[in-house]
């Protein structure tokens, strides 16, 4: 799995370097990678220390500075409050469980939407028409076959 992780190096001049594409990138591009499901690992170029969390927090900070933040001021106050209390681990566990549940729900919704988008009404009508034609052919064959229950002359033959 480590081979699939996109390595980004952060240099002292605050620039971020994508080692796979061999180019400098911005926080927005890391955000785009994450949204596309690409695992990212950010390494400090001097210390070789992993600093992914601090980069992710910078991305969240930029998002929260926009006009439509994800978290209310009350949420942020509670994050700070619970981080310093003994209930920190319980809060962290609660957040993990709820975010995982939300992610599962999003995946289910996306799968259902894809199924709906792939649905072709013409396939339904073609299949229904074929089934109806098969039923009519079978009824016609039974009607025309001598000795069948639907043969009008079968009563005369049996008497």
JSON list of C-alpha atoms in Angstrom, two decimals:
[
{"chain": "A", "resi": 1, "resn": "UNK", "atom": "CA", "xyz": [0.00, 0.00, 0.00]},
{"chain": "A", "resi": 2, "resn": "UNK", "atom": "CA", "xyz": [2.92, 2.35, 0.73]},
{"chain": "A", "resi": 3, "resn": "UNK", "atom": "CA", "xyz": [3.87, 2.29, -2.97]},
{"chain": "A", "resi": 4, "resn": "UNK", "atom": "CA", "xyz": [0.44, 3.76, -3.86]},
{"chain": "A", "resi": 5, "resn": "UNK", "atom": "CA", "xyz": [0.91, 6.75, -1.54]},
{"chain": "A", "resi": 6, "resn": "UNK", "atom": "CA", "xyz": [1.75, 10.02, -3.27]},
{"chain": "A", "resi": 7, "resn": "UNK", "atom": "CA", "xyz": [4.83, 11.51, -1.59]},
{"chain": "A", "resi": 8, "resn": "UNK", "atom": "CA", "xyz": [4.92, 15.28, -1.30]},
{"chain": "A", "resi": 9, "resn": "UNK", "atom": "CA", "xyz": [8.02, 17.03, 0.00]},
{"chain": "A", "resi": 10, "resn": "UNK", "atom": "CA", "xyz": [7.75, 20.34, 1.80]},
{"chain": "A", "resi": 11, "resn": "UNK", "atom": "CA", "xyz": [10.76, 22.61, 1.45]},
{"chain": "A", "resi": 12, "resn": "UNK", "atom": "CA", "xyz": [11.87, 25.41, 3.82]},
{"chain": "A", "resi": 13, "resn": "UNK", "atom": "CA", "xyz": [10.61, 28.03, 1.36]},
{"chain": "A", "resi": 14, "resn": "UNK", "atom": "CA", "xyz": [7.10, 26.56, 2.06]},
{"chain": "A", "resi": 15, "resn": "UNK", "atom": "CA", "xyz": [6.89, 25.05, -1.41]},
{"chain": "A", "resi": 16, "resn": "UNK", "atom": "CA", "xyz": [5.39, 21.61, -1.90]},
{"chain": "A", "resi": 17, "resn": "UNK", "atom": "CA", "xyz": [6.95, 19.21, -4.38]},
{"chain": "A", "resi": 18, "resn": "UNK", "atom": "CA", "xyz": [5.07, 16.25, -5.86]},
{"chain": "A", "resi": 19, "resn": "UNK", "atom": "CA", "xyz": [7.70, 13.53, -6.22]},
{"chain": "A", "resi": 20, "resn": "UNK", "atom": "CA", "xyz": [5.59, 11.45, -8.61]},
{"chain": "A", "resi": 21, "resn": "UNK", "atom": "CA", "xyz": [4.87, 14.20, -11.14]},
{"chain": "A", "resi": 22, "resn": "UNK", "atom": "CA", "xyz": [8.19, 16.00, -10.44]},
{"chain": "A", "resi": 23, "resn": "UNK", "atom": "CA", "xyz": [6.64, 19.43, -10.05]},
{"chain": "A", "resi": 24, "resn": "UNK", "atom": "CA", "xyz": [5.76, 22.01, -7.43]},
{"chain": "A", "resi": 25, "resn": "UNK", "atom": "CA", "xyz": [2.15, 22.05, -6.33]},
{"chain": "A", "resi": 26, "resn": "UNK", "atom": "CA", "xyz": [-0.17, 24.07, -4.11]},
{"chain": "A", "resi": 27, "resn": "UNK", "atom": "CA", "xyz": [-2.36, 23.08, -1.17]},
{"chain": "A", "resi": 28, "resn": "UNK", "atom": "CA", "xyz": [-5.37, 23.13, -3.48]},
{"chain": "A", "resi": 29, "resn": "UNK", "atom": "CA", "xyz": [-3.80, 20.38, -5.59]},
{"chain": "A", "resi": 30, "resn": "UNK", "atom": "CA", "xyz": [-3.23, 18.23, -2.49]},
{"chain": "A", "resi": 31, "resn": "UNK", "atom": "CA", "xyz": [-6.88, 18.83, -1.58]},
{"chain": "A", "resi": 32, "resn": "UNK", "atom": "CA", "xyz": [-7.89, 17.69, -5.08]},
{"chain": "A", "resi": 33, "resn": "UNK", "atom": "CA", "xyz": [-5.79, 14.52, -4.75]},
{"chain": "A", "resi": 34, "resn": "UNK", "atom": "CA", "xyz": [-7.45, 13.70, -1.44]},
{"chain": "A", "resi": 35, "resn": "UNK", "atom": "CA", "xyz": [-10.91, 14.31, -2.89]},
{"chain": "A", "resi": 36, "resn": "UNK", "atom": "CA", "xyz": [-10.07, 11.92, -5.75]},
{"chain": "A", "resi": 37, "resn": "UNK", "atom": "CA", "xyz": [-9.06, 9.26, -3.20]},
{"chain": "A", "resi": 38, "resn": "UNK", "atom": "CA", "xyz": [-5.30, 9.44, -3.77]},
{"chain": "A", "resi": 39, "resn": "UNK", "atom": "CA", "xyz": [-3.42, 8.70, -0.51]},
{"chain": "A", "resi": 40, "resn": "UNK", "atom": "CA", "xyz": [-0.96, 11.48, 0.29]},
{"chain": "A", "resi": 41, "resn": "UNK", "atom": "CA", "xyz": [2.03, 11.61, 2.60]},
{"chain": "A", "resi": 42, "resn": "UNK", "atom": "CA", "xyz": [3.87, 14.90, 3.19]},
{"chain": "A", "resi": 43, "resn": "UNK", "atom": "CA", "xyz": [7.50, 14.81, 4.28]},
{"chain": "A", "resi": 44, "resn": "UNK", "atom": "CA", "xyz": [9.62, 17.70, 5.55]},
{"chain": "A", "resi": 45, "resn": "UNK", "atom": "CA", "xyz": [12.58, 17.85, 3.16]},
{"chain": "A", "resi": 46, "resn": "UNK", "atom": "CA", "xyz": [15.09, 18.81, 5.90]},
{"chain": "A", "resi": 47, "resn": "UNK", "atom": "CA", "xyz": [14.10, 16.49, 8.74]},
{"chain": "A", "resi": 48, "resn": "UNK", "atom": "CA", "xyz": [12.40, 13.70, 6.73]},
{"chain": "A", "resi": 49, "resn": "UNK", "atom": "CA", "xyz": [9.65, 13.93, 9.38]},
{"chain": "A", "resi": 50, "resn": "UNK", "atom": "CA", "xyz": [6.10, 13.20, 8.24]},
{"chain": "A", "resi": 51, "resn": "UNK", "atom": "CA", "xyz": [4.03, 16.39, 8.44]},
{"chain": "A", "resi": 52, "resn": "UNK", "atom": "CA", "xyz": [0.88, 15.23, 6.66]},
{"chain": "A", "resi": 53, "resn": "UNK", "atom": "CA", "xyz": [-1.38, 16.21, 9.57]},
{"chain": "A", "resi": 54, "resn": "UNK", "atom": "CA", "xyz": [-0.16, 19.80, 9.63]},
{"chain": "A", "resi": 55, "resn": "UNK", "atom": "CA", "xyz": [-0.71, 20.12, 5.85]},
{"chain": "A", "resi": 56, "resn": "UNK", "atom": "CA", "xyz": [-4.21, 18.64, 6.19]},
{"chain": "A", "resi": 57, "resn": "UNK", "atom": "CA", "xyz": [-4.95, 21.12, 8.96]},
{"chain": "A", "resi": 58, "resn": "UNK", "atom": "CA", "xyz": [-3.77, 23.96, 6.68]},
{"chain": "A", "resi": 59, "resn": "UNK", "atom": "CA", "xyz": [-6.16, 22.74, 4.00]},
{"chain": "A", "resi": 60, "resn": "UNK", "atom": "CA", "xyz": [-9.02, 22.62, 6.52]},
{"chain": "A", "resi": 61, "resn": "UNK", "atom": "CA", "xyz": [-8.08, 26.09, 7.79]},
{"chain": "A", "resi": 62, "resn": "UNK", "atom": "CA", "xyz": [-8.27, 27.48, 4.25]},
{"chain": "A", "resi": 63, "resn": "UNK", "atom": "CA", "xyz": [-11.62, 25.77, 3.69]},
{"chain": "A", "resi": 64, "resn": "UNK", "atom": "CA", "xyz": [-12.99, 27.09, 6.98]},
{"chain": "A", "resi": 65, "resn": "UNK", "atom": "CA", "xyz": [-11.86, 30.62, 6.06]},
{"chain": "A", "resi": 66, "resn": "UNK", "atom": "CA", "xyz": [-14.17, 30.58, 3.03]},
{"chain": "A", "resi": 67, "resn": "UNK", "atom": "CA", "xyz": [-17.72, 31.93, 3.07]},
{"chain": "A", "resi": 68, "resn": "UNK", "atom": "CA", "xyz": [-19.32, 28.52, 3.66]},
{"chain": "A", "resi": 69, "resn": "UNK", "atom": "CA", "xyz": [-17.37, 26.78, 6.46]},
{"chain": "A", "resi": 70, "resn": "UNK", "atom": "CA", "xyz": [-18.09, 23.19, 7.39]},
{"chain": "A", "resi": 71, "resn": "UNK", "atom": "CA", "xyz": [-17.84, 23.76, 11.15]},
{"chain": "A", "resi": 72, "resn": "UNK", "atom": "CA", "xyz": [-19.76, 26.27, 13.21]},
{"chain": "A", "resi": 73, "resn": "UNK", "atom": "CA", "xyz": [-17.94, 28.44, 15.73]},
{"chain": "A", "resi": 74, "resn": "UNK", "atom": "CA", "xyz": [-19.57, 26.34, 18.47]},
{"chain": "A", "resi": 75, "resn": "UNK", "atom": "CA", "xyz": [-18.15, 23.15, 16.89]},
{"chain": "A", "resi": 76, "resn": "UNK", "atom": "CA", "xyz": [-14.66, 24.64, 16.86]},
{"chain": "A", "resi": 77, "resn": "UNK", "atom": "CA", "xyz": [-14.99, 25.78, 20.50]},
{"chain": "A", "resi": 78, "resn": "UNK", "atom": "CA", "xyz": [-16.03, 22.25, 21.45]},
{"chain": "A", "resi": 79, "resn": "UNK", "atom": "CA", "xyz": [-13.09, 20.75, 19.53]},
{"chain": "A", "resi": 80, "resn": "UNK", "atom": "CA", "xyz": [-10.73, 22.89, 21.55]},
{"chain": "A", "resi": 81, "resn": "UNK", "atom": "CA", "xyz": [-12.56, 22.17, 24.82]},
{"chain": "A", "resi": 82, "resn": "UNK", "atom": "CA", "xyz": [-12.67, 18.38, 24.30]},
{"chain": "A", "resi": 83, "resn": "UNK", "atom": "CA", "xyz": [-9.04, 18.28, 23.20]},
{"chain": "A", "resi": 84, "resn": "UNK", "atom": "CA", "xyz": [-7.96, 19.43, 26.64]},
{"chain": "A", "resi": 85, "resn": "UNK", "atom": "CA", "xyz": [-10.31, 17.32, 28.74]},
{"chain": "A", "resi": 86, "resn": "UNK", "atom": "CA", "xyz": [-10.16, 13.74, 29.94]},
{"chain": "A", "resi": 87, "resn": "UNK", "atom": "CA", "xyz": [-13.02, 12.93, 27.55]},
{"chain": "A", "resi": 88, "resn": "UNK", "atom": "CA", "xyz": [-10.64, 13.52, 24.62]},
{"chain": "A", "resi": 89, "resn": "UNK", "atom": "CA", "xyz": [-10.40, 9.85, 23.65]},
{"chain": "A", "resi": 90, "resn": "UNK", "atom": "CA", "xyz": [-14.17, 9.38, 23.87]},
{"chain": "A", "resi": 91, "resn": "UNK", "atom": "CA", "xyz": [-14.70, 12.43, 21.69]},
{"chain": "A", "resi": 92, "resn": "UNK", "atom": "CA", "xyz": [-12.08, 11.23, 19.21]},
{"chain": "A", "resi": 93, "resn": "UNK", "atom": "CA", "xyz": [-13.73, 7.78, 19.08]},
{"chain": "A", "resi": 94, "resn": "UNK", "atom": "CA", "xyz": [-17.15, 9.40, 18.62]},
{"chain": "A", "resi": 95, "resn": "UNK", "atom": "CA", "xyz": [-15.88, 11.57, 15.74]},
{"chain": "A", "resi": 96, "resn": "UNK", "atom": "CA", "xyz": [-14.17, 8.60, 14.05]},
{"chain": "A", "resi": 97, "resn": "UNK", "atom": "CA", "xyz": [-17.29, 6.44, 14.25]},
{"chain": "A", "resi": 98, "resn": "UNK", "atom": "CA", "xyz": [-19.55, 9.20, 12.95]},
{"chain": "A", "resi": 99, "resn": "UNK", "atom": "CA", "xyz": [-17.24, 10.15, 10.08]},
{"chain": "A", "resi": 100, "resn": "UNK", "atom": "CA", "xyz": [-16.88, 6.48, 9.10]},
{"chain": "A", "resi": 101, "resn": "UNK", "atom": "CA", "xyz": [-20.68, 6.08, 9.19]},
{"chain": "A", "resi": 102, "resn": "UNK", "atom": "CA", "xyz": [-21.10, 9.20, 7.06]},
{"chain": "A", "resi": 103, "resn": "UNK", "atom": "CA", "xyz": [-18.51, 7.93, 4.57]},
{"chain": "A", "resi": 104, "resn": "UNK", "atom": "CA", "xyz": [-20.29, 4.55, 4.32]},
{"chain": "A", "resi": 105, "resn": "UNK", "atom": "CA", "xyz": [-23.60, 6.32, 3.69]},
{"chain": "A", "resi": 106, "resn": "UNK", "atom": "CA", "xyz": [-22.02, 8.49, 1.00]},
{"chain": "A", "resi": 107, "resn": "UNK", "atom": "CA", "xyz": [-20.58, 5.40, -0.71]},
{"chain": "A", "resi": 108, "resn": "UNK", "atom": "CA", "xyz": [-23.98, 3.68, -0.63]},
{"chain": "A", "resi": 109, "resn": "UNK", "atom": "CA", "xyz": [-25.69, 6.74, -2.09]},
{"chain": "A", "resi": 110, "resn": "UNK", "atom": "CA", "xyz": [-23.07, 7.00, -4.84]},
{"chain": "A", "resi": 111, "resn": "UNK", "atom": "CA", "xyz": [-23.48, 3.30, -5.70]},
{"chain": "A", "resi": 112, "resn": "UNK", "atom": "CA", "xyz": [-27.26, 3.67, -5.89]},
{"chain": "A", "resi": 113, "resn": "UNK", "atom": "CA", "xyz": [-26.96, 6.76, -8.04]},
{"chain": "A", "resi": 114, "resn": "UNK", "atom": "CA", "xyz": [-24.55, 4.95, -10.38]},
{"chain": "A", "resi": 115, "resn": "UNK", "atom": "CA", "xyz": [-27.01, 2.04, -10.67]},
{"chain": "A", "resi": 116, "resn": "UNK", "atom": "CA", "xyz": [-29.77, 4.51, -11.50]},
{"chain": "A", "resi": 117, "resn": "UNK", "atom": "CA", "xyz": [-27.56, 6.34, -14.01]},
{"chain": "A", "resi": 118, "resn": "UNK", "atom": "CA", "xyz": [-26.70, 3.02, -15.70]},
{"chain": "A", "resi": 119, "resn": "UNK", "atom": "CA", "xyz": [-30.39, 2.04, -15.93]},
{"chain": "A", "resi": 120, "resn": "UNK", "atom": "CA", "xyz": [-31.69, 2.06, -19.50]},
{"chain": "A", "resi": 121, "resn": "UNK", "atom": "CA", "xyz": [-35.50, 2.20, -19.86]},
{"chain": "A", "resi": 122, "resn": "UNK", "atom": "CA", "xyz": [-35.26, 0.85, -23.40]},
{"chain": "A", "resi": 123, "resn": "UNK", "atom": "CA", "xyz": [-33.69, -2.35, -22.04]},
{"chain": "A", "resi": 124, "resn": "UNK", "atom": "CA", "xyz": [-36.69, -2.76, -19.75]},
{"chain": "A", "resi": 125, "resn": "UNK", "atom": "CA", "xyz": [-39.19, -2.27, -22.58]},
{"chain": "A", "resi": 126, "resn": "UNK", "atom": "CA", "xyz": [-37.27, -4.54, -24.95]},
{"chain": "A", "resi": 127, "resn": "UNK", "atom": "CA", "xyz": [-37.10, -7.27, -22.32]},
{"chain": "A", "resi": 128, "resn": "UNK", "atom": "CA", "xyz": [-40.80, -6.91, -21.47]},
{"chain": "A", "resi": 129, "resn": "UNK", "atom": "CA", "xyz": [-41.80, -7.03, -25.13]},
{"chain": "A", "resi": 130, "resn": "UNK", "atom": "CA", "xyz": [-39.73, -10.17, -25.69]},
{"chain": "A", "resi": 131, "resn": "UNK", "atom": "CA", "xyz": [-41.33, -11.87, -22.68]},
{"chain": "A", "resi": 132, "resn": "UNK", "atom": "CA", "xyz": [-44.81, -10.95, -23.91]},
{"chain": "A", "resi": 133, "resn": "UNK", "atom": "CA", "xyz": [-44.03, -12.26, -27.40]},
{"chain": "A", "resi": 134, "resn": "UNK", "atom": "CA", "xyz": [-42.76, -15.53, -25.93]},
{"chain": "A", "resi": 135, "resn": "UNK", "atom": "CA", "xyz": [-45.97, -15.93, -23.91]},
{"chain": "A", "resi": 136, "resn": "UNK", "atom": "CA", "xyz": [-48.12, -15.24, -27.00]},
{"chain": "A", "resi": 137, "resn": "UNK", "atom": "CA", "xyz": [-46.14, -17.73, -29.08]},
{"chain": "A", "resi": 138, "resn": "UNK", "atom": "CA", "xyz": [-46.52, -20.40, -26.40]},
{"chain": "A", "resi": 139, "resn": "UNK", "atom": "CA", "xyz": [-50.26, -19.74, -26.15]},
{"chain": "A", "resi": 140, "resn": "UNK", "atom": "CA", "xyz": [-50.56, -19.90, -29.94]},
{"chain": "A", "resi": 141, "resn": "UNK", "atom": "CA", "xyz": [-48.61, -23.16, -30.10]},
{"chain": "A", "resi": 142, "resn": "UNK", "atom": "CA", "xyz": [-50.83, -24.70, -27.39]},
{"chain": "A", "resi": 143, "resn": "UNK", "atom": "CA", "xyz": [-53.96, -23.50, -29.16]},
{"chain": "A", "resi": 144, "resn": "UNK", "atom": "CA", "xyz": [-52.92, -24.99, -32.48]},
{"chain": "A", "resi": 145, "resn": "UNK", "atom": "CA", "xyz": [-51.53, -28.28, -31.20]},
{"chain": "A", "resi": 146, "resn": "UNK", "atom": "CA", "xyz": [-54.07, -31.14, -31.70]},
{"chain": "A", "resi": 147, "resn": "UNK", "atom": "CA", "xyz": [-55.18, -32.68, -28.43]},
{"chain": "A", "resi": 148, "resn": "UNK", "atom": "CA", "xyz": [-54.24, -29.69, -26.34]},
{"chain": "A", "resi": 149, "resn": "UNK", "atom": "CA", "xyz": [-56.70, -28.28, -23.85]},
{"chain": "A", "resi": 150, "resn": "UNK", "atom": "CA", "xyz": [-57.13, -25.17, -26.01]},
{"chain": "A", "resi": 151, "resn": "UNK", "atom": "CA", "xyz": [-57.75, -27.08, -29.28]},
{"chain": "A", "resi": 152, "resn": "UNK", "atom": "CA", "xyz": [-61.44, -26.49, -30.19]},
{"chain": "A", "resi": 153, "resn": "UNK", "atom": "CA", "xyz": [-61.64, -29.88, -31.96]},
{"chain": "A", "resi": 154, "resn": "UNK", "atom": "CA", "xyz": [-60.20, -31.85, -29.02]},
{"chain": "A", "resi": 155, "resn": "UNK", "atom": "CA", "xyz": [-63.67, -32.35, -27.48]},
{"chain": "A", "resi": 156, "resn": "UNK", "atom": "CA", "xyz": [-64.94, -33.96, -30.70]},
{"chain": "A", "resi": 157, "resn": "UNK", "atom": "CA", "xyz": [-61.95, -36.33, -30.85]},
{"chain": "A", "resi": 158, "resn": "UNK", "atom": "CA", "xyz": [-62.38, -37.52, -27.27]},
{"chain": "A", "resi": 159, "resn": "UNK", "atom": "CA", "xyz": [-66.11, -38.37, -27.72]}
]
